[in-house]
Each structure stands twice: as structure tokens, then as C-alpha cells.
Amino acid sequence: ARARIVGGRPVSPGDWPWQVSLQVQHTHVCGGSLITPQWILTAAHCVEQPLDNPRYWTAFAGLLSQSAMHFGLGHRVERVIVHPSYDSTTKNYDVALFKLQSPLAVNNFVRPVCLPNPGLRLEPTQPCWISGWGATYEKGKTSDMLNAAQVRLIEPRKCNSRYVYNDLVTPAMICAGELQGGVDSCQGDSGGPLVTQKNSLWWLIGDTSWGSGCAKANRPGVYGNVTVFADWIYRQMRAYS
């Protein structure tokens, strides 16, 4: 399911400066997160064939409304790298990297988010934020304005219980949301950030991956576990720098 934010609220300029819109033919397809001025992290399921060709994609950064992007100049993509262990059926290792043709100018509205290291200690129910231009309700259309919502991490044991996802959540995934429903990512949010603030820095701990419906009870959002991907991400950025 391509995942937009349900139960969220519009954001102010400069709030989520790492959030990017990844577009194909002037249409928003997925979200992404700026992790350096030249590299974007998104979900592998956004770039399944034929969308693994970098020529199809344009990235927009520093803009809050989709309509503004029709006038703005997007940034060309030089390379798309999908995690070699990605499984399109189970969505395991749902992560991909975009390298832009040239680095973005960093300012108050365009700024990378930090990649986590395994030593980043998160509480079992750590408060986090999701953001995106996805639908504001299930089966809705993508939103013109960027929205964000606060969610909490859900322990893997709880998320894998038979009433929730019954062992579909692997160690390369992380669950977040509200088990009672009402707040979630949705269509169009895929690939976008799940971030948390710690030691006054913002850390990218997940990329929006999958879920059953949007904001339903016992069906929280599932995100790629960026901590697990960090080594691979650094290796790709070194190899193609």
C-alpha cells in the first residue's frame, strides 16, 4: 500500500526541512528524507520497476505545498539504489537511496536529518513524528499541504501479536502509531520520514513502508528500521560519492 498523514495537522515553513517530495511526471509518488545535501532516503517499494530508472524522478525540497512544486524547479536524480535484500512481497528491507545530480543548498527550509547509530537509545514507546503529503483519510487523494502527526513507537512483541500483525514485522521494520487508531501514515506518505528528537537533534529512525488501511485500530503504520540500514547506507554513499 502506498502510504498520507491521517489525524495530523499542516506544518509551518522550516518545520521538517529534510522532507522531500519525489515525483514522476509532475505527480507526487512518494516522500523521502534528505540525509545529506545530495542523498535522499526513501522506500524501496516506491521504486519497483520500471520506476527504478533515475530519469523518471524529480525531487522537490523546501516547499510545503504540492501546487508550489508545479512552478518550482525540481532536482534531477542521478542514481537510484535499492537495498539488495528488499522483498516486494513482505516489504522486508524496504529502503532505497536517491543520489541527486548536484547537492542542494542547505538553508532553514532545506536541511538533512541525522542517521541513527545502533547506540541511539530509544524508549519502547518513544514519541516520534511522521510527515507527508499523503491522503488525510483512507482511500483519499494526496494532500496539497504537507502534514505531520505525532505517533509513538510500538514494541515489536505487541506489533507482532496475533491481534495486530501476527509476526509479519521483521527486525528490519519498526511499528509506530496508536493501537486505538486515528493517527497514521496513508497513501502518498510512503518513503517519508519517521523522526524522533533526542539530545536536541532530529534522528531519522524509519521510512514509511506499509500498513493495513490507514489509522485503523490495531493496524499501526510499519516503517523501515533505518538503524538496521545505516551501515548499508554509509557504504553506498561512500561507493558513489
PDB file of N, CA, C and O in Angstrom, residues 2 20-24 27 29-48 50-60 75-83 94-104 190-191 232-233 236-237 240:
ATOM      1  N   ARG A   2       0.708   2.087  -0.983  1.00  0.00           N
ATOM      2  CA  ARG A   2       1.488   3.331  -0.948  1.00  0.00           C
ATOM      3  C   ARG A   2       0.970   4.147   0.222  1.00  0.00           C
ATOM      4  O   ARG A   2      -0.221   4.335   0.370  1.00  0.00           O
ATOM      5  N   VAL A  20      11.231  15.596   1.561  1.00  0.00           N
ATOM      6  CA  VAL A  20      11.190  15.882   0.130  1.00  0.00           C
ATOM      7  C   VAL A  20      10.002  15.168  -0.502  1.00  0.00           C
ATOM      8  O   VAL A  20       9.482  14.184   0.039  1.00  0.00           O
ATOM      9  N   SER A  21       9.565  15.709  -1.636  1.00  0.00           N
ATOM     10  CA  SER A  21       8.540  15.077  -2.455  1.00  0.00           C
ATOM     11  C   SER A  21       9.234  14.479  -3.667  1.00  0.00           C
ATOM     12  O   SER A  21       9.967  15.172  -4.375  1.00  0.00           O
ATOM     13  N   LEU A  22       9.023  13.180  -3.894  1.00  0.00           N
ATOM     14  CA  LEU A  22       9.612  12.506  -5.050  1.00  0.00           C
ATOM     15  C   LEU A  22       8.513  12.333  -6.082  1.00  0.00           C
ATOM     16  O   LEU A  22       7.479  11.723  -5.804  1.00  0.00           O
ATOM     17  N   GLN A  23       8.744  12.905  -7.267  1.00  0.00           N
ATOM     18  CA  GLN A  23       7.677  12.989  -8.260  1.00  0.00           C
ATOM     19  C   GLN A  23       8.062  12.332  -9.570  1.00  0.00           C
ATOM     20  O   GLN A  23       9.229  12.311  -9.959  1.00  0.00           O
ATOM     21  N   VAL A  24       7.032  11.799 -10.226  1.00  0.00           N
ATOM     22  CA  VAL A  24       7.175  11.254 -11.569  1.00  0.00           C
ATOM     23  C   VAL A  24       6.166  12.008 -12.435  1.00  0.00           C
ATOM     24  O   VAL A  24       4.982  12.058 -12.104  1.00  0.00           O
ATOM     25  N   THR A  27       3.815  14.432 -10.741  1.00  0.00           N
ATOM     26  CA  THR A  27       2.862  13.860  -9.793  1.00  0.00           C
ATOM     27  C   THR A  27       3.624  13.318  -8.594  1.00  0.00           C
ATOM     28  O   THR A  27       4.578  12.541  -8.769  1.00  0.00           O
ATOM     29  N   VAL A  29       4.640  10.933  -5.928  1.00  0.00           N
ATOM     30  CA  VAL A  29       4.506   9.485  -5.801  1.00  0.00           C
ATOM     31  C   VAL A  29       4.863   9.033  -4.386  1.00  0.00           C
ATOM     32  O   VAL A  29       4.176   8.215  -3.794  1.00  0.00           O
ATOM     33  N   CYS A  30       5.956   9.597  -3.855  1.00  0.00           N
ATOM     34  CA  CYS A  30       6.423   9.159  -2.540  1.00  0.00           C
ATOM     35  C   CYS A  30       7.115  10.302  -1.822  1.00  0.00           C
ATOM     36  O   CYS A  30       7.524  11.290  -2.440  1.00  0.00           O
ATOM     37  N   GLY A  31       7.245  10.147  -0.521  1.00  0.00           N
ATOM     38  CA  GLY A  31       8.057  11.063   0.276  1.00  0.00           C
ATOM     39  C   GLY A  31       9.485  10.544   0.349  1.00  0.00           C
ATOM     40  O   GLY A  31       9.781   9.416  -0.078  1.00  0.00           O
ATOM     41  N   GLY A  32      10.343  11.360   0.920  1.00  0.00           N
ATOM     42  CA  GLY A  32      11.729  10.953   1.150  1.00  0.00           C
ATOM     43  C   GLY A  32      12.326  11.874   2.192  1.00  0.00           C
ATOM     44  O   GLY A  32      11.709  12.878   2.566  1.00  0.00           O
ATOM     45  N   SER A  33      13.514  11.507   2.658  1.00  0.00           N
ATOM     46  CA  SER A  33      14.218  12.321   3.660  1.00  0.00           C
ATOM     47  C   SER A  33      15.614  12.635   3.168  1.00  0.00           C
ATOM     48  O   SER A  33      16.345  11.732   2.733  1.00  0.00           O
ATOM     49  N   LEU A  34      15.976  13.904   3.271  1.00  0.00           N
ATOM     50  CA  LEU A  34      17.322  14.329   2.929  1.00  0.00           C
ATOM     51  C   LEU A  34      18.265  13.874   4.043  1.00  0.00           C
ATOM     52  O   LEU A  34      18.070  14.231   5.205  1.00  0.00           O
ATOM     53  N   ILE A  35      19.270  13.044   3.705  1.00  0.00           N
ATOM     54  CA  ILE A  35      20.209  12.601   4.743  1.00  0.00           C
ATOM     55  C   ILE A  35      21.590  13.245   4.572  1.00  0.00           C
ATOM     56  O   ILE A  35      22.388  13.247   5.500  1.00  0.00           O
ATOM     57  N   THR A  36      21.864  13.783   3.386  1.00  0.00           N
ATOM     58  CA  THR A  36      22.997  14.692   3.156  1.00  0.00           C
ATOM     59  C   THR A  36      22.467  15.658   2.087  1.00  0.00           C
ATOM     60  O   THR A  36      21.394  15.414   1.536  1.00  0.00           O
ATOM     61  N   PRO A  37      23.215  16.723   1.758  1.00  0.00           N
ATOM     62  CA  PRO A  37      22.685  17.632   0.727  1.00  0.00           C
ATOM     63  C   PRO A  37      22.485  16.962  -0.639  1.00  0.00           C
ATOM     64  O   PRO A  37      21.785  17.496  -1.492  1.00  0.00           O
ATOM     65  N   GLN A  38      23.083  15.780  -0.835  1.00  0.00           N
ATOM     66  CA  GLN A  38      22.967  15.145  -2.150  1.00  0.00           C
ATOM     67  C   GLN A  38      22.271  13.788  -2.123  1.00  0.00           C
ATOM     68  O   GLN A  38      22.020  13.205  -3.171  1.00  0.00           O
ATOM     69  N   TRP A  39      21.913  13.293  -0.943  1.00  0.00           N
ATOM     70  CA  TRP A  39      21.335  11.955  -0.841  1.00  0.00           C
ATOM     71  C   TRP A  39      19.979  11.974  -0.146  1.00  0.00           C
ATOM     72  O   TRP A  39      19.810  12.627   0.886  1.00  0.00           O
ATOM     73  N   ILE A  40      19.035  11.210  -0.708  1.00  0.00           N
ATOM     74  CA  ILE A  40      17.677  11.099  -0.164  1.00  0.00           C
ATOM     75  C   ILE A  40      17.397   9.637   0.164  1.00  0.00           C
ATOM     76  O   ILE A  40      17.714   8.744  -0.644  1.00  0.00           O
ATOM     77  N   LEU A  41      16.825   9.404   1.334  1.00  0.00           N
ATOM     78  CA  LEU A  41      16.404   8.052   1.704  1.00  0.00           C
ATOM     79  C   LEU A  41      14.908   7.938   1.487  1.00  0.00           C
ATOM     80  O   LEU A  41      14.144   8.822   1.878  1.00  0.00           O
ATOM     81  N   THR A  42      14.475   6.845   0.844  1.00  0.00           N
ATOM     82  CA  THR A  42      13.051   6.606   0.635  1.00  0.00           C
ATOM     83  C   THR A  42      12.786   5.111   0.759  1.00  0.00           C
ATOM     84  O   THR A  42      13.657   4.357   1.213  1.00  0.00           O
ATOM     85  N   ALA A  43      11.584   4.666   0.381  1.00  0.00           N
ATOM     86  CA  ALA A  43      11.235   3.249   0.489  1.00  0.00           C
ATOM     87  C   ALA A  43      11.509   2.546  -0.833  1.00  0.00           C
ATOM     88  O   ALA A  43      11.266   3.103  -1.908  1.00  0.00           O
ATOM     89  N   ALA A  44      11.987   1.313  -0.755  1.00  0.00           N
ATOM     90  CA  ALA A  44      12.260   0.532  -1.968  1.00  0.00           C
ATOM     91  C   ALA A  44      10.977   0.295  -2.767  1.00  0.00           C
ATOM     92  O   ALA A  44      11.004   0.250  -4.002  1.00  0.00           O
ATOM     93  N   HIS A  45       9.828   0.165  -2.075  1.00  0.00           N
ATOM     94  CA  HIS A  45       8.608  -0.155  -2.838  1.00  0.00           C
ATOM     95  C   HIS A  45       8.166   1.009  -3.721  1.00  0.00           C
ATOM     96  O   HIS A  45       7.355   0.828  -4.623  1.00  0.00           O
ATOM     97  N   CYS A  46       8.725   2.193  -3.489  1.00  0.00           N
ATOM     98  CA  CYS A  46       8.429   3.345  -4.353  1.00  0.00           C
ATOM     99  C   CYS A  46       9.114   3.214  -5.705  1.00  0.00           C
ATOM    100  O   CYS A  46       8.692   3.854  -6.675  1.00  0.00           O
ATOM    101  N   VAL A  47      10.172   2.448  -5.775  1.00  0.00           N
ATOM    102  CA  VAL A  47      10.985   2.402  -6.998  1.00  0.00           C
ATOM    103  C   VAL A  47      11.007   1.008  -7.605  1.00  0.00           C
ATOM    104  O   VAL A  47      11.982   0.622  -8.245  1.00  0.00           O
ATOM    105  N   GLU A  48       9.907   0.253  -7.421  1.00  0.00           N
ATOM    106  CA  GLU A  48       9.831  -1.035  -8.113  1.00  0.00           C
ATOM    107  C   GLU A  48       9.762  -0.752  -9.607  1.00  0.00           C
ATOM    108  O   GLU A  48       9.299   0.296 -10.038  1.00  0.00           O
ATOM    109  N   PRO A  50       8.892  -0.163 -13.397  1.00  0.00           N
ATOM    110  CA  PRO A  50      10.052   0.440 -14.076  1.00  0.00           C
ATOM    111  C   PRO A  50      10.583   1.697 -13.383  1.00  0.00           C
ATOM    112  O   PRO A  50      11.443   2.370 -13.925  1.00  0.00           O
ATOM    113  N   LEU A  51      10.081   1.988 -12.187  1.00  0.00           N
ATOM    114  CA  LEU A  51      10.439   3.263 -11.545  1.00  0.00           C
ATOM    115  C   LEU A  51      11.828   3.251 -10.909  1.00  0.00           C
ATOM    116  O   LEU A  51      12.202   4.175 -10.203  1.00  0.00           O
ATOM    117  N   ASP A  52      12.608   2.191 -11.176  1.00  0.00           N
ATOM    118  CA  ASP A  52      13.978   2.178 -10.658  1.00  0.00           C
ATOM    119  C   ASP A  52      14.917   2.980 -11.565  1.00  0.00           C
ATOM    120  O   ASP A  52      16.110   3.072 -11.309  1.00  0.00           O
ATOM    121  N   ASN A  53      14.363   3.572 -12.623  1.00  0.00           N
ATOM    122  CA  ASN A  53      15.175   4.388 -13.540  1.00  0.00           C
ATOM    123  C   ASN A  53      15.225   5.829 -13.023  1.00  0.00           C
ATOM    124  O   ASN A  53      14.189   6.482 -12.909  1.00  0.00           O
ATOM    125  N   PRO A  54      16.441   6.341 -12.718  1.00  0.00           N
ATOM    126  CA  PRO A  54      16.534   7.686 -12.134  1.00  0.00           C
ATOM    127  C   PRO A  54      15.959   8.783 -13.031  1.00  0.00           C
ATOM    128  O   PRO A  54      15.536   9.828 -12.541  1.00  0.00           O
ATOM    129  N   ARG A  55      15.897   8.525 -14.360  1.00  0.00           N
ATOM    130  CA  ARG A  55      15.417   9.568 -15.277  1.00  0.00           C
ATOM    131  C   ARG A  55      13.950   9.920 -15.069  1.00  0.00           C
ATOM    132  O   ARG A  55      13.505  10.986 -15.479  1.00  0.00           O
ATOM    133  N   TYR A  56      13.195   9.010 -14.481  1.00  0.00           N
ATOM    134  CA  TYR A  56      11.768   9.285 -14.271  1.00  0.00           C
ATOM    135  C   TYR A  56      11.517  10.289 -13.148  1.00  0.00           C
ATOM    136  O   TYR A  56      10.448  10.867 -13.068  1.00  0.00           O
ATOM    137  N   TRP A  57      12.489  10.440 -12.255  1.00  0.00           N
ATOM    138  CA  TRP A  57      12.232  11.089 -10.966  1.00  0.00           C
ATOM    139  C   TRP A  57      12.704  12.530 -10.888  1.00  0.00           C
ATOM    140  O   TRP A  57      13.738  12.881 -11.457  1.00  0.00           O
ATOM    141  N   THR A  58      11.947  13.326 -10.144  1.00  0.00           N
ATOM    142  CA  THR A  58      12.366  14.680  -9.774  1.00  0.00           C
ATOM    143  C   THR A  58      12.117  14.822  -8.283  1.00  0.00           C
ATOM    144  O   THR A  58      11.092  14.339  -7.784  1.00  0.00           O
ATOM    145  N   ALA A  59      13.045  15.472  -7.591  1.00  0.00           N
ATOM    146  CA  ALA A  59      12.893  15.668  -6.141  1.00  0.00           C
ATOM    147  C   ALA A  59      12.653  17.138  -5.855  1.00  0.00           C
ATOM    148  O   ALA A  59      13.294  18.014  -6.455  1.00  0.00           O
ATOM    149  N   PHE A  60      11.711  17.422  -4.958  1.00  0.00           N
ATOM    150  CA  PHE A  60      11.419  18.799  -4.548  1.00  0.00           C
ATOM    151  C   PHE A  60      11.694  18.924  -3.062  1.00  0.00           C
ATOM    152  O   PHE A  60      11.221  18.100  -2.267  1.00  0.00           O
ATOM    153  N   HIS A  75      14.751  18.797  -8.618  1.00  0.00           N
ATOM    154  CA  HIS A  75      16.158  18.409  -8.720  1.00  0.00           C
ATOM    155  C   HIS A  75      16.242  17.060  -9.408  1.00  0.00           C
ATOM    156  O   HIS A  75      15.505  16.146  -9.068  1.00  0.00           O
ATOM    157  N   ARG A  76      17.166  16.958 -10.369  1.00  0.00           N
ATOM    158  CA  ARG A  76      17.299  15.729 -11.133  1.00  0.00           C
ATOM    159  C   ARG A  76      17.998  14.672 -10.292  1.00  0.00           C
ATOM    160  O   ARG A  76      18.853  14.984  -9.472  1.00  0.00           O
ATOM    161  N   VAL A  77      17.629  13.414 -10.558  1.00  0.00           N
ATOM    162  CA  VAL A  77      18.195  12.286  -9.817  1.00  0.00           C
ATOM    163  C   VAL A  77      19.227  11.580 -10.688  1.00  0.00           C
ATOM    164  O   VAL A  77      18.989  11.317 -11.868  1.00  0.00           O
ATOM    165  N   GLU A  78      20.384  11.293 -10.094  1.00  0.00           N
ATOM    166  CA  GLU A  78      21.486  10.686 -10.853  1.00  0.00           C
ATOM    167  C   GLU A  78      21.489   9.168 -10.696  1.00  0.00           C
ATOM    168  O   GLU A  78      21.888   8.439 -11.598  1.00  0.00           O
ATOM    169  N   ARG A  79      21.046   8.692  -9.515  1.00  0.00           N
ATOM    170  CA  ARG A  79      21.189   7.265  -9.239  1.00  0.00           C
ATOM    171  C   ARG A  79      20.103   6.819  -8.269  1.00  0.00           C
ATOM    172  O   ARG A  79      19.759   7.557  -7.347  1.00  0.00           O
ATOM    173  N   VAL A  80      19.560   5.626  -8.506  1.00  0.00           N
ATOM    174  CA  VAL A  80      18.600   5.019  -7.587  1.00  0.00           C
ATOM    175  C   VAL A  80      19.187   3.685  -7.133  1.00  0.00           C
ATOM    176  O   VAL A  80      19.556   2.856  -7.976  1.00  0.00           O
ATOM    177  N   ILE A  81      19.314   3.494  -5.833  1.00  0.00           N
ATOM    178  CA  ILE A  81      19.903   2.260  -5.294  1.00  0.00           C
ATOM    179  C   ILE A  81      18.893   1.609  -4.357  1.00  0.00           C
ATOM    180  O   ILE A  81      18.467   2.218  -3.364  1.00  0.00           O
ATOM    181  N   VAL A  82      18.510   0.380  -4.668  1.00  0.00           N
ATOM    182  CA  VAL A  82      17.545  -0.354  -3.851  1.00  0.00           C
ATOM    183  C   VAL A  82      18.302  -1.356  -2.985  1.00  0.00           C
ATOM    184  O   VAL A  82      19.269  -1.973  -3.449  1.00  0.00           O
ATOM    185  N   HIS A  83      17.889  -1.520  -1.739  1.00  0.00           N
ATOM    186  CA  HIS A  83      18.560  -2.483  -0.857  1.00  0.00           C
ATOM    187  C   HIS A  83      18.511  -3.866  -1.491  1.00  0.00           C
ATOM    188  O   HIS A  83      17.448  -4.332  -1.913  1.00  0.00           O
ATOM    189  N   ASP A  94      12.718  -2.490   3.242  1.00  0.00           N
ATOM    190  CA  ASP A  94      12.049  -1.542   2.339  1.00  0.00           C
ATOM    191  C   ASP A  94      12.761  -0.191   2.373  1.00  0.00           C
ATOM    192  O   ASP A  94      12.267   0.769   2.951  1.00  0.00           O
ATOM    193  N   VAL A  95      13.927  -0.123   1.750  1.00  0.00           N
ATOM    194  CA  VAL A  95      14.696   1.125   1.755  1.00  0.00           C
ATOM    195  C   VAL A  95      15.414   1.288   0.416  1.00  0.00           C
ATOM    196  O   VAL A  95      15.840   0.308  -0.198  1.00  0.00           O
ATOM    197  N   ALA A  96      15.493   2.537  -0.038  1.00  0.00           N
ATOM    198  CA  ALA A  96      16.216   2.856  -1.269  1.00  0.00           C
ATOM    199  C   ALA A  96      16.858   4.228  -1.095  1.00  0.00           C
ATOM    200  O   ALA A  96      16.427   5.027  -0.256  1.00  0.00           O
ATOM    201  N   LEU A  97      17.878   4.477  -1.889  1.00  0.00           N
ATOM    202  CA  LEU A  97      18.575   5.765  -1.852  1.00  0.00           C
ATOM    203  C   LEU A  97      18.511   6.430  -3.219  1.00  0.00           C
ATOM    204  O   LEU A  97      18.612   5.755  -4.252  1.00  0.00           O
ATOM    205  N   PHE A  98      18.331   7.751  -3.207  1.00  0.00           N
ATOM    206  CA  PHE A  98      18.428   8.556  -4.423  1.00  0.00           C
ATOM    207  C   PHE A  98      19.652   9.442  -4.268  1.00  0.00           C
ATOM    208  O   PHE A  98      19.781  10.123  -3.250  1.00  0.00           O
ATOM    209  N   LYS A  99      20.517   9.441  -5.284  1.00  0.00           N
ATOM    210  CA  LYS A  99      21.589  10.432  -5.305  1.00  0.00           C
ATOM    211  C   LYS A  99      21.208  11.513  -6.302  1.00  0.00           C
ATOM    212  O   LYS A  99      20.869  11.217  -7.461  1.00  0.00           O
ATOM    213  N   LEU A 100      21.210  12.756  -5.860  1.00  0.00           N
ATOM    214  CA  LEU A 100      20.865  13.875  -6.745  1.00  0.00           C
ATOM    215  C   LEU A 100      22.055  14.207  -7.643  1.00  0.00           C
ATOM    216  O   LEU A 100      23.208  13.969  -7.277  1.00  0.00           O
ATOM    217  N   GLN A 101      21.753  14.796  -8.810  1.00  0.00           N
ATOM    218  CA  GLN A 101      22.843  15.151  -9.729  1.00  0.00           C
ATOM    219  C   GLN A 101      23.779  16.182  -9.109  1.00  0.00           C
ATOM    220  O   GLN A 101      24.970  16.163  -9.368  1.00  0.00           O
ATOM    221  N   SER A 102      23.208  17.075  -8.286  1.00  0.00           N
ATOM    222  CA  SER A 102      24.087  18.026  -7.585  1.00  0.00           C
ATOM    223  C   SER A 102      23.525  18.286  -6.193  1.00  0.00           C
ATOM    224  O   SER A 102      22.316  18.150  -5.972  1.00  0.00           O
ATOM    225  N   PRO A 103      24.401  18.620  -5.235  1.00  0.00           N
ATOM    226  CA  PRO A 103      23.931  18.817  -3.859  1.00  0.00           C
ATOM    227  C   PRO A 103      23.020  20.033  -3.730  1.00  0.00           C
ATOM    228  O   PRO A 103      23.161  21.007  -4.485  1.00  0.00           O
ATOM    229  N   LEU A 104      22.086  19.970  -2.815  1.00  0.00           N
ATOM    230  CA  LEU A 104      21.172  21.081  -2.571  1.00  0.00           C
ATOM    231  C   LEU A 104      21.859  22.118  -1.689  1.00  0.00           C
ATOM    232  O   LEU A 104      22.722  21.787  -0.871  1.00  0.00           O
ATOM    233  N   SER A 190       4.420   7.106   1.697  1.00  0.00           N
ATOM    234  CA  SER A 190       5.467   6.096   1.567  1.00  0.00           C
ATOM    235  C   SER A 190       6.833   6.715   1.359  1.00  0.00           C
ATOM    236  O   SER A 190       6.978   7.660   0.593  1.00  0.00           O
ATOM    237  N   GLY A 191       7.817   6.117   2.014  1.00  0.00           N
ATOM    238  CA  GLY A 191       9.193   6.557   1.829  1.00  0.00           C
ATOM    239  C   GLY A 191       9.550   7.741   2.692  1.00  0.00           C
ATOM    240  O   GLY A 191      10.726   8.048   2.874  1.00  0.00           O
ATOM    241  N   TRP A 232      24.605  -0.068   5.612  1.00  0.00           N
ATOM    242  CA  TRP A 232      24.441  -0.188   4.163  1.00  0.00           C
ATOM    243  C   TRP A 232      24.380   1.193   3.510  1.00  0.00           C
ATOM    244  O   TRP A 232      24.993   1.430   2.462  1.00  0.00           O
ATOM    245  N   ILE A 233      23.656   2.125   4.160  1.00  0.00           N
ATOM    246  CA  ILE A 233      23.516   3.490   3.619  1.00  0.00           C
ATOM    247  C   ILE A 233      24.890   4.160   3.505  1.00  0.00           C
ATOM    248  O   ILE A 233      25.248   4.716   2.462  1.00  0.00           O
ATOM    249  N   GLN A 236      26.928   2.740   0.614  1.00  0.00           N
ATOM    250  CA  GLN A 236      26.503   3.211  -0.713  1.00  0.00           C
ATOM    251  C   GLN A 236      26.996   4.638  -0.957  1.00  0.00           C
ATOM    252  O   GLN A 236      27.482   4.951  -2.032  1.00  0.00           O
ATOM    253  N   MET A 237      26.866   5.484   0.065  1.00  0.00           N
ATOM    254  CA  MET A 237      27.253   6.891  -0.122  1.00  0.00           C
ATOM    255  C   MET A 237      28.763   6.990  -0.351  1.00  0.00           C
ATOM    256  O   MET A 237      29.210   7.824  -1.138  1.00  0.00           O
ATOM    257  N   TYR A 240      29.576   5.681  -4.032  1.00  0.00           N
ATOM    258  CA  TYR A 240      29.133   6.510  -5.158  1.00  0.00           C
ATOM    259  C   TYR A 240      29.377   7.988  -4.934  1.00  0.00           C
ATOM    260  O   TYR A 240      28.777   8.819  -5.590  1.00  0.00           O
TER     261      TYR A 240
END
